[in-house]
């Protein structure tokens, strides 16, 4: 068996350039990564200070946090989950590794939407699992559909569902999830659902796959809604029959997540007021960008139902989204992500804006990008 090759994350290269430009004195606006620019909520930080001062800490998995997460499923989705089924992890990334290694052997085939989060494809490859990418375009709202999944031959062993999705923010409706679950049951496909952007919706809240399929593996994290990406904390919900397998993998591969972060994460569940304030900021930022994009000639965008992204087609201006983003960064100081990170085939004509920054920064970014896009538009008419 050969060592699989893994693609680089181009947004990291662009971000490194952005930091070099900043070191040279340039004013940079970071919209390339999907991370809140805000800190952890205030009470979570206070809790962490207290723990640091009073507790020597050690390897630990917080029972109170697992109980609190179980309560969250009852309150937010009306689903009963016993705390035993919840594993605490250092973010969604290790939770995804646990889910995949607990369910699939090397050589298994796992379906996923294209465009999609870059790490799905690469994590699958690293684990010697074959990614089966399903092209999802404008017609499908850039999201997986039951019909597309039903058409994959032979039936894959698993599927990764993501709603709201990265890079689009598109949400799968309840009825579409029900239809996907039905196809999976009929064809024996295990569902891994990445629900990391839950809590960040601009219309109806997203449904958890657990509402429809108790045997799904559910990945979640404190990195997005809870604004705690650098604290590296997340969780995995597993069905009863996978608890032992997932726990054995957690203990051997990762031991436990940070004790300090678990204390802070528990406090973060009581900070809804502050965290919902961030969502209001994202909503304003989204509205500003949605008003600006058409004036730049960007009419074709994926439906930004949730998360904090806008995925836009710039095919009339470029077929090389990486160079396009680099030029935008050098000319304006605004860093965004190229579509090739999310879609190796069609992503060359897409870009992703992450709007998880302050509204002032978004307004400034729009002011810088407006003349820049006008110039690109004028150039494209001449050539
Ligand atoms: C869809 C999706 N899943 C998982 C992750 C990984 O998140 P974490 O910071 O919790 O490891 C990200 C990070 O951006 C993401 O966008």
Coordinates of C-alpha atoms and ligand atoms in Angstrom, one line a residue:
X1 CA 0.0 0.0 0.0
X2 CA 1.5 3.4 -1.0
X3 CA 1.5 6.5 1.2
X4 CA -1.4 8.6 0.0
X5 CA -0.6 12.1 -1.2
X6 CA -2.4 15.0 0.6
X7 CA -3.1 18.4 -1.1
X8 CA -1.9 21.6 0.6
X9 CA -4.4 24.1 2.0
X10 CA -3.9 27.1 -0.3
X11 CA -5.6 29.5 2.1
X12 CA -2.7 28.8 4.5
X13 CA -0.2 29.9 1.8
X14 CA -2.2 33.1 1.1
X15 CA -2.5 33.7 4.9
X16 CA 1.3 33.4 5.2
X17 CA 1.7 36.0 2.4
X18 CA -0.9 38.3 4.2
X19 CA 1.2 38.1 7.4
X20 CA 4.4 38.9 5.4
X21 CA 2.7 41.9 3.9
X22 CA 1.5 43.0 7.3
X23 CA 5.1 42.7 8.7
X24 CA 6.1 45.1 5.8
X25 CA 3.6 47.6 7.1
X26 CA 0.6 46.9 4.9
X27 CA -2.9 47.0 6.3
X28 CA -4.5 43.5 6.0
X29 CA -8.0 42.3 6.4
X30 CA -8.2 38.6 7.1
X31 CA -11.2 36.9 5.5
X32 CA -9.3 33.8 4.3
X33 CA -9.9 31.5 7.3
X34 CA -13.2 30.3 8.8
X35 CA -12.6 31.5 12.3
X36 CA -14.3 34.1 14.5
X37 CA -12.1 37.1 15.1
X38 CA -13.6 37.4 18.6
X39 CA -12.2 35.7 21.7
X40 CA -13.8 33.0 23.8
X41 CA -16.8 34.3 25.7
X42 CA -15.9 36.4 28.8
X43 CA -17.2 33.9 31.4
X44 CA -15.3 31.1 29.8
X45 CA -12.1 33.1 30.1
X46 CA -12.9 33.9 33.7
X47 CA -13.5 30.3 34.4
X48 CA -10.2 29.4 32.8
X49 CA -8.3 32.0 34.9
X50 CA -9.9 30.5 38.1
X51 CA -9.0 26.9 37.2
X52 CA -5.4 27.9 36.4
X53 CA -5.1 29.5 39.8
X54 CA -6.6 26.7 41.8
X55 CA -6.3 23.3 40.0
X56 CA -3.1 21.5 39.0
X57 CA -5.2 19.6 36.4
X58 CA -4.3 16.4 34.6
X59 CA -5.6 14.1 31.8
X60 CA -9.3 14.4 32.2
X61 CA -12.6 14.0 30.5
X62 CA -15.3 16.3 32.0
X63 CA -18.4 14.4 33.0
X64 CA -20.3 17.7 33.6
X65 CA -19.5 18.8 30.0
X66 CA -20.7 15.6 28.5
X67 CA -23.9 15.9 30.6
X68 CA -24.3 19.5 29.4
X69 CA -23.8 18.6 25.7
X70 CA -26.4 15.8 26.2
X71 CA -28.8 18.4 27.6
X72 CA -28.1 20.6 24.5
X73 CA -29.4 17.8 22.2
X74 CA -32.6 17.6 24.2
X75 CA -33.1 21.3 24.3
X76 CA -32.1 22.3 20.8
X77 CA -33.2 19.2 18.8
X78 CA -35.6 17.3 21.1
X79 CA -33.3 14.3 20.9
X80 CA -32.3 12.1 23.9
X81 CA -28.6 11.3 24.0
X82 CA -27.0 9.6 26.9
X83 CA -23.7 11.3 28.0
X84 CA -22.0 7.9 27.6
X85 CA -22.4 8.3 23.8
X86 CA -20.5 11.6 23.9
X87 CA -16.7 11.7 23.5
X88 CA -14.8 14.9 24.1
X89 CA -12.1 15.7 21.6
X90 CA -9.6 18.4 20.7
X91 CA -12.0 19.9 18.1
X92 CA -13.9 18.6 15.2
X93 CA -10.8 17.5 13.3
X94 CA -9.9 14.6 15.7
X95 CA -13.6 13.8 16.1
X96 CA -13.7 13.3 12.3
X97 CA -10.7 10.9 12.5
X98 CA -12.4 9.0 15.3
X99 CA -15.6 8.7 13.4
X100 CA -14.0 7.6 10.2
X101 CA -11.6 5.1 11.8
X102 CA -14.4 3.6 14.0
X103 CA -16.6 3.0 11.0
X104 CA -14.5 2.3 8.0
X105 CA -11.7 0.0 7.0
X106 CA -8.9 1.0 4.6
X107 CA -10.2 0.7 1.1
X108 CA -13.8 1.7 2.1
X109 CA -15.5 4.3 -0.1
X110 CA -17.0 7.4 1.5
X111 CA -19.1 9.9 -0.5
X112 CA -19.1 13.6 0.0
X113 CA -20.3 16.8 -1.7
X114 CA -17.9 18.7 -4.0
X115 CA -17.4 21.6 -3.1
X116 CA -16.7 20.7 0.5
X117 CA -14.3 21.2 3.4
X118 CA -10.8 20.5 2.2
X119 CA -9.9 18.2 5.1
X120 CA -12.7 15.7 4.4
X121 CA -11.1 14.6 1.2
X122 CA -7.6 14.7 2.6
X123 CA -8.4 13.0 5.9
X124 CA -10.1 10.2 4.1
X125 CA -7.1 9.8 1.8
X126 CA -4.7 9.9 4.8
X127 CA -6.7 7.0 6.4
X128 CA -6.6 5.0 3.1
X129 CA -10.3 5.5 2.6
X130 CA -11.4 6.4 -0.9
X131 CA -13.3 9.8 -1.2
X132 CA -16.2 9.5 -3.7
X133 CA -16.8 13.1 -4.6
X134 CA -20.3 14.0 -5.8
X135 CA -20.3 17.2 -7.9
X136 CA -23.0 19.5 -6.5
X137 CA -23.7 22.6 -8.5
X138 CA -26.1 25.5 -8.6
X139 CA -29.1 23.3 -9.3
X140 CA -28.5 21.3 -6.1
X141 CA -27.7 24.5 -4.1
X142 CA -24.1 23.2 -3.9
X143 CA -25.3 20.5 -1.4
X144 CA -25.7 16.8 -1.4
X145 CA -29.1 15.5 -2.4
X146 CA -30.7 12.1 -1.8
X147 CA -31.1 11.6 -5.5
X148 CA -27.4 12.1 -6.2
X149 CA -26.5 9.8 -3.3
X150 CA -28.9 7.1 -4.6
X151 CA -27.2 7.3 -8.0
X152 CA -23.6 6.5 -6.7
X153 CA -22.7 3.0 -8.0
X154 CA -21.7 0.8 -6.2
X155 CA -23.2 2.1 -3.0
X156 CA -20.5 3.8 -0.9
X157 CA -19.8 2.5 2.6
X158 CA -20.4 5.9 4.1
X159 CA -21.3 9.5 3.4
X160 CA -20.1 12.8 5.0
X161 CA -23.0 15.2 5.4
X162 CA -22.3 18.9 6.3
X163 CA -25.1 21.4 7.0
X164 CA -24.5 24.3 7.1
X165 CA -21.6 23.5 4.7
X166 CA -18.2 24.9 4.3
X167 CA -17.5 26.7 1.8
X168 CA -21.0 27.7 1.0
X169 CA -23.1 28.0 4.2
X170 CA -25.9 26.1 2.4
X171 CA -28.2 24.2 4.8
X172 CA -30.0 20.9 4.1
X173 CA -33.7 21.2 4.9
X174 CA -35.4 18.7 7.3
X175 CA -37.2 16.9 4.4
X176 CA -33.9 16.6 2.4
X177 CA -32.2 15.1 5.4
X178 CA -35.0 12.6 5.9
X179 CA -34.7 11.6 2.2
X180 CA -30.9 11.2 2.6
X181 CA -31.3 9.1 5.7
X182 CA -33.8 6.9 3.8
X183 CA -31.4 6.3 0.9
X184 CA -28.6 5.5 3.5
X185 CA -30.8 3.0 5.3
X186 CA -31.9 1.4 2.0
X187 CA -28.3 1.1 0.7
X188 CA -26.5 0.4 4.0
X189 CA -24.5 3.7 4.0
X190 CA -23.2 5.0 7.4
X191 CA -23.7 8.7 7.9
X192 CA -21.0 11.0 9.4
X193 CA -22.6 14.4 10.0
X194 CA -20.4 17.4 10.6
X195 CA -22.5 19.9 12.5
X196 CA -19.8 22.3 13.4
X197 CA -21.7 25.4 12.0
X198 CA -24.8 24.7 14.0
X199 CA -25.9 27.9 15.9
X200 CA -24.9 30.0 12.9
X201 CA -28.0 30.2 10.7
X202 CA -29.7 33.3 9.2
X203 CA -33.1 31.7 8.6
X204 CA -34.4 28.5 10.1
X205 CA -32.0 26.7 12.4
X206 CA -30.2 23.7 11.0
X207 CA -31.5 20.2 11.9
X208 CA -29.2 17.6 13.4
X209 CA -29.1 14.3 11.6
X210 CA -29.6 12.7 15.0
X211 CA -33.3 13.8 14.8
X212 CA -33.7 11.3 12.0
X213 CA -30.9 8.7 12.4
X214 CA -29.8 7.6 15.8
X215 CA -27.0 5.5 14.3
X216 CA -25.2 8.5 12.7
X217 CA -21.8 9.7 13.9
X218 CA -22.2 13.4 14.8
X219 CA -19.1 15.7 14.8
X220 CA -19.2 19.1 16.5
X221 CA -16.9 21.7 18.0
X222 CA -16.4 24.8 20.1
X223 CA -14.5 26.4 17.2
X224 CA -17.3 28.3 15.4
X225 CA -20.5 29.4 17.3
X226 CA -18.7 29.3 20.6
X227 CA -15.8 31.3 19.2
X228 CA -13.1 29.0 20.8
X229 CA -11.1 27.7 17.8
X230 CA -7.7 28.1 19.5
X231 CA -9.0 26.2 22.6
X232 CA -9.2 23.0 20.5
X233 CA -12.3 21.5 21.9
X234 CA -15.1 19.5 20.2
X235 CA -17.1 16.3 20.5
X236 CA -18.3 13.2 18.8
X237 CA -21.7 11.6 19.4
X238 CA -21.6 7.8 18.6
X239 CA -24.3 5.1 18.6
X240 CA -24.2 2.6 21.5
X241 CA -22.5 -0.1 19.4
X242 CA -19.6 2.2 18.5
X243 CA -18.8 3.5 22.0
X244 CA -16.1 0.9 22.8
X245 CA -14.4 1.2 19.4
X246 CA -14.4 5.0 19.4
X247 CA -13.2 5.2 23.1
X248 CA -10.4 2.8 22.4
X249 CA -9.3 5.0 19.5
X250 CA -9.6 8.2 21.4
X251 CA -7.5 6.9 24.3
X252 CA -4.8 5.6 22.0
X253 CA -4.6 8.3 19.4
X254 CA -5.4 11.5 21.4
X255 CA -5.8 10.7 25.1
X256 CA -8.0 13.6 26.2
X257 CA -8.7 17.2 25.1
X258 CA -7.2 20.0 27.1
X259 CA -8.5 20.1 30.7
X260 CA -8.5 23.8 30.8
X261 CA -10.5 24.1 27.6
X262 CA -13.1 21.6 29.0
X263 CA -13.7 23.8 32.0
X264 CA -14.0 26.9 29.8
X265 CA -16.3 25.0 27.3
X266 CA -18.7 24.2 30.1
X267 CA -18.9 27.9 31.1
X268 CA -19.4 28.8 27.4
X269 CA -22.7 27.0 27.3
X270 CA -24.0 29.8 29.6
X271 CA -22.8 32.6 27.4
X272 CA -25.6 32.5 24.8
X273 CA -26.2 36.3 25.1
X274 CA -22.6 37.2 24.0
X275 CA -22.4 34.4 21.4
X276 CA -25.8 35.3 19.8
X277 CA -24.4 38.9 19.6
X278 CA -21.7 37.5 17.3
X279 CA -24.3 35.9 15.1
X280 CA -26.0 39.3 14.8
X281 CA -22.7 40.8 13.6
X282 CA -22.3 38.0 11.1
X283 CA -25.8 38.7 9.8
X284 CA -25.0 42.4 9.3
X285 CA -21.7 41.5 7.5
X286 CA -23.5 39.0 5.3
X287 CA -26.1 41.6 4.4
X288 CA -23.4 44.1 3.5
X289 CA -21.6 41.6 1.3
X290 CA -24.8 40.4 -0.3
X291 CA -25.6 44.0 -1.3
X292 CA -22.1 44.7 -2.6
X293 CA -21.4 41.5 -4.6
X294 CA -23.9 42.2 -7.4
X295 CA -22.5 45.7 -7.9
X296 CA -19.2 44.0 -8.6
X297 CA -20.8 41.8 -11.2
X298 CA -20.8 38.7 -8.9
X299 CA -24.4 37.4 -9.4
X300 CA -23.9 33.7 -9.0
X301 CA -23.4 32.8 -5.4
X302 CA -24.2 29.7 -3.3
X303 CA -27.1 30.2 -0.8
X304 CA -25.4 31.5 2.4
X305 CA -28.1 30.1 4.8
X306 CA -25.6 29.7 7.7
X307 CA -22.0 29.5 8.8
X308 CA -20.1 32.7 7.9
X309 CA -19.2 32.3 4.2
X310 CA -20.1 33.5 0.8
X311 CA -19.0 31.3 -2.1
X312 CA -19.1 33.2 -5.3
X313 CA -18.5 32.3 -9.0
X314 CA -15.9 34.6 -10.6
X315 CA -15.7 32.5 -13.8
X316 CA -16.2 35.6 -16.0
X317 CA -13.1 37.1 -14.5
X318 CA -10.7 34.1 -14.0
X319 CA -10.1 30.4 -14.4
X320 CA -7.3 30.5 -11.8
X321 CA -8.8 31.4 -8.4
X322 CA -5.5 31.0 -6.5
X323 CA -3.7 33.7 -8.6
X324 CA -6.9 35.8 -8.5
X325 CA -6.9 35.7 -4.7
X326 CA -3.2 36.5 -4.5
X327 CA -3.6 39.5 -6.8
X328 CA -6.6 40.7 -4.7
X329 CA -4.4 40.4 -1.6
X330 CA -1.4 42.2 -3.0
X331 CA -3.5 45.0 -4.5
X332 CA -6.0 45.6 -1.7
X333 CA -4.7 43.9 1.4
X334 CA -7.9 41.8 1.6
X335 CA -7.2 38.0 2.1
X336 CA -9.8 35.5 0.9
X337 CA -9.8 31.8 0.1
X338 CA -9.6 30.3 -3.5
X339 CA -12.3 27.8 -4.5
X340 CA -9.6 25.3 -5.4
X341 CA -9.3 24.5 -1.7
X342 CA -12.8 23.2 -1.7
X343 CA -13.3 21.9 -5.2
X344 CA -10.3 20.7 -7.2
X345 CA -12.4 20.6 -10.4
X346 CA -14.7 23.6 -10.6
X347 CA -13.1 25.6 -7.8
X348 CA -10.7 27.4 -10.2
X349 CA -13.6 29.8 -10.9
X350 CA -14.8 30.3 -7.3
X351 CA -13.7 32.3 -4.3
X352 CA -14.8 32.2 -0.7
X353 CA -15.3 35.2 1.6
X354 CA -15.3 34.5 5.3
X355 CA -17.2 37.3 7.1
X356 CA -16.5 36.3 10.8
X357 CA -14.8 39.7 11.4
X358 CA -16.1 43.0 12.8
X359 CA -18.6 45.0 10.7
X360 CA -16.1 47.9 10.4
X361 CA -13.6 45.5 8.8
X362 CA -16.2 44.2 6.4
X363 CA -17.1 47.8 5.4
X364 CA -13.4 48.6 4.9
X365 CA -12.9 45.4 2.9
X366 CA -15.9 46.3 0.7
X367 CA -14.6 49.8 0.1
X368 CA -11.2 48.4 -1.0
X369 CA -12.7 45.6 -3.2
X370 CA -15.3 47.8 -5.0
X371 CA -12.8 49.6 -7.3
X372 CA -10.7 46.5 -7.6
X373 CA -13.6 44.4 -9.0
X374 CA -14.7 47.3 -11.2
X375 CA -11.1 47.3 -12.7
X376 CA -11.2 43.5 -13.3
X377 CA -14.6 43.8 -14.9
X378 CA -13.4 46.5 -17.2
X379 CA -10.3 44.4 -18.1
X380 CA -12.5 41.4 -18.9
X381 CA -14.6 43.4 -21.3
X382 CA -11.4 44.6 -23.2
X383 CA -9.8 41.2 -23.4
Ligands
LIG1 C1 -16.7 22.0 8.0 C2 -15.6 22.0 9.0 N1 -15.4 20.9 9.7 C3 -14.4 20.8 10.6 C4 -13.5 21.8 10.8 C5 -12.4 21.7 11.9 O1 -12.7 22.4 13.0 P1 -12.0 22.2 14.4 O2 -11.3 23.6 14.7 O3 -13.1 22.0 15.4 O4 -11.0 21.1 14.4 C6 -13.7 23.0 10.1 C7 -12.7 24.1 10.3 O5 -12.8 25.1 9.6 C8 -14.7 23.1 9.2 O6 -14.9 24.2 8.4

